Amino acid sequence: MAVSSCRRYSTKYNGTKRTKPASDGSAQRSAEFHEAQQAARKTQKVLSGLLALAILAPTAWYLPQLLSQPSTNRIFDPPRFTPFTVIAREVVSPTSILITIRPNAATFDPEPYRDSWAKGPWSVEIKQPELQIARSYTPLPPSEDTQDGDLRFLIRREHKGEVSGYLHSLGVGATVQLRGPHSEIELPEGVTDVVFLAGGTGIAPALQIAHTLLDVRSNQENRKPKVRIVWANRRREDCMGGKSSLEPGKLNFWTSNSAKQEPSNVLVKELEALQRKHAGSLTVDYLVDEESTFLDQKKVMQLTKTTSDTESDPQLEKVDRKWIFVSGPEGFITYLAGPKRWEAGIEGQGELSGIIGRMRLRDWKVYKL
Ligand SMILES: Cc1cc2nc3c(=O)[nH]c(=O)nc-3n(C[C@H](O)[C@H](O)[C@H](O)COP(=O)(O)OP(=O)(O)OC[C@H]3O[C@@H](n4cnc5c(N)ncnc54)[C@H](O)[C@@H]3O)c2cc1C
């Protein structure tokens, strides 16, 4: 090898030597050295040019595309699924967990989901890889502990549920596949009042709406809408520590009968912190079936009676300002606002009936999530 490279070296310079008559040995060496330097400089220039091209060409091609894409597309790539890793898992109750997941690929966007949060409630699909089935889940608003790109979910384990059971079985470090995002409804500008009746995991879209209206669309103080959430659960264990102003008598009875008041669970703590942050704009009340505190016409009336004194845009229709959302299990939605209906393969709103339908509320738009 050493011989061969040496031979190549000598051949080159011997060749050059033969075309120029040699007068002086040192001048010849200097000319050779000068030529070699020039050749090296040329090669360096060509290489630098190629390197710059290699770096700049893809950037110049990719950057306009990147900037023109909605921000969430940088993480999601529908119809393909995107891999995420479970980075935290917290138990909320015997049937519910909070999981936090992080995209496997690094994101350089500080707010990769801002388009979704600006619109209102949204969901993603999560895949069960063995059965190749996917179900919808609702990302919770970011918390102080989450990084850019992280997503959190409240997952309730359904009895013999395929995907919820799979998600409950995952530990920290496991991979999950997500697809989306899917916007559920785009909230109009100028909303002044929201009453959100949430059953079970229906609390997730309630938190999304509060986040969109009170954090993302941060209006001036006097334009902040009023958001009133009622969270109904079958069992106290799902909303441990949550108090209600809607039926204080019954709750006091329950509380005073408890040997000691149980501490708030992780989600109730988060809701309490949110209420403190948005004092005057956000209230959360808790109702529990097993304590016989149910949502009825009287309570819905109570919630819709006192509306905000927020200045509203006179151009907007009255019904665009005040919204009642109902979200939760099928029976919960049907009882309060009548069943949703499948229309041409899409789950539609169906007609308004149930408790709210009978109330014939004027000025309020009702939406089933
Ligand atoms: C937009 C949207 C957002 C959602 N967000 C959330 C969320 O944030 N958190 C959350 O926990 N859930 C959420 N859900 C619900 C979620 O999508 C799933 O429906 C839920 O997790 C149950 O799915 P699963 O695969 O575990 O249960 P499945 O396997 O679909 O079973 C559902 C129920 O049906 C029963 N069942 C299944 N097969 C049969 C059968 N052959 N005969 C009789 N009974 C049967 C099961 O026992 C179970 O109780 C959301 C749903 C939607 C539409």
CSV table of N, CA, C and O in Angstrom, one decimal, residues 5 35 52 91 109-110 119 130 137 185 225 233 278 281 316 323 331 343 363:
chain,number,residue,atom,x,y,z
A,5,SER,N,1.1,4.1,-3.1
A,5,SER,CA,0.8,5.5,-3.0
A,5,SER,C,2.1,6.4,-3.3
A,5,SER,O,2.0,7.4,-3.9
A,35,GLU,N,2.6,24.8,-7.1
A,35,GLU,CA,1.5,24.1,-7.9
A,35,GLU,C,0.7,23.2,-7.0
A,35,GLU,O,-0.5,23.2,-7.1
A,52,ALA,N,-21.5,23.3,1.3
A,52,ALA,CA,-22.5,24.4,1.5
A,52,ALA,C,-23.8,24.0,0.7
A,52,ALA,O,-24.9,24.2,1.2
A,91,VAL,N,-51.7,7.2,39.2
A,91,VAL,CA,-53.0,6.6,39.5
A,91,VAL,C,-53.9,7.7,40.0
A,91,VAL,O,-53.5,8.4,41.0
A,109,ASP,N,-40.3,23.0,17.8
A,109,ASP,CA,-41.3,24.0,17.9
A,109,ASP,C,-41.8,24.1,19.4
A,109,ASP,O,-42.2,23.1,20.0
A,110,PRO,N,-41.7,25.3,20.0
A,110,PRO,CA,-42.0,25.4,21.4
A,110,PRO,C,-43.5,25.1,21.6
A,110,PRO,O,-43.9,24.8,22.8
A,119,LYS,N,-58.3,26.4,18.6
A,119,LYS,CA,-59.6,26.2,18.1
A,119,LYS,C,-60.6,25.8,19.2
A,119,LYS,O,-61.7,26.2,19.2
A,130,GLU,N,-51.5,-4.9,18.8
A,130,GLU,CA,-51.7,-6.3,18.5
A,130,GLU,C,-53.0,-6.5,17.7
A,130,GLU,O,-53.1,-7.3,16.8
A,137,TYR,N,-58.9,9.6,22.1
A,137,TYR,CA,-58.6,10.1,23.5
A,137,TYR,C,-58.3,11.6,23.4
A,137,TYR,O,-57.9,12.2,22.4
A,185,ILE,N,-64.8,20.7,17.7
A,185,ILE,CA,-65.6,21.9,17.3
A,185,ILE,C,-64.7,23.1,17.5
A,185,ILE,O,-63.9,23.2,18.4
A,225,PRO,N,-64.3,35.2,29.5
A,225,PRO,CA,-65.6,34.6,29.7
A,225,PRO,C,-65.7,33.9,31.1
A,225,PRO,O,-64.7,33.7,31.7
A,233,ASN,N,-69.6,12.2,38.8
A,233,ASN,CA,-68.9,10.8,38.7
A,233,ASN,C,-69.8,9.9,39.5
A,233,ASN,O,-70.6,10.3,40.4
A,278,HIS,N,-57.7,31.2,37.8
A,278,HIS,CA,-58.7,31.9,37.1
A,278,HIS,C,-59.9,32.3,38.0
A,278,HIS,O,-61.0,32.2,37.6
A,281,SER,N,-63.4,33.7,37.1
A,281,SER,CA,-63.8,33.3,35.7
A,281,SER,C,-64.1,31.8,35.7
A,281,SER,O,-64.8,31.4,34.8
A,316,LEU,N,-72.3,39.9,17.3
A,316,LEU,CA,-72.5,38.4,17.4
A,316,LEU,C,-73.9,38.1,17.8
A,316,LEU,O,-74.5,38.8,18.5
A,323,TRP,N,-72.8,29.1,25.8
A,323,TRP,CA,-72.8,27.7,25.4
A,323,TRP,C,-73.0,26.8,26.6
A,323,TRP,O,-72.3,26.9,27.6
A,331,GLY,N,-75.3,7.5,28.2
A,331,GLY,CA,-76.5,7.6,29.1
A,331,GLY,C,-76.6,9.0,29.7
A,331,GLY,O,-77.7,9.6,29.9
A,343,GLU,N,-75.5,10.2,11.5
A,343,GLU,CA,-76.0,10.7,10.2
A,343,GLU,C,-75.0,10.5,9.2
A,343,GLU,O,-73.9,11.1,9.3
A,363,ASP,N,-81.2,31.9,24.2
A,363,ASP,CA,-79.9,32.5,24.2
A,363,ASP,C,-78.8,31.5,24.4
A,363,ASP,O,-77.6,31.9,24.5
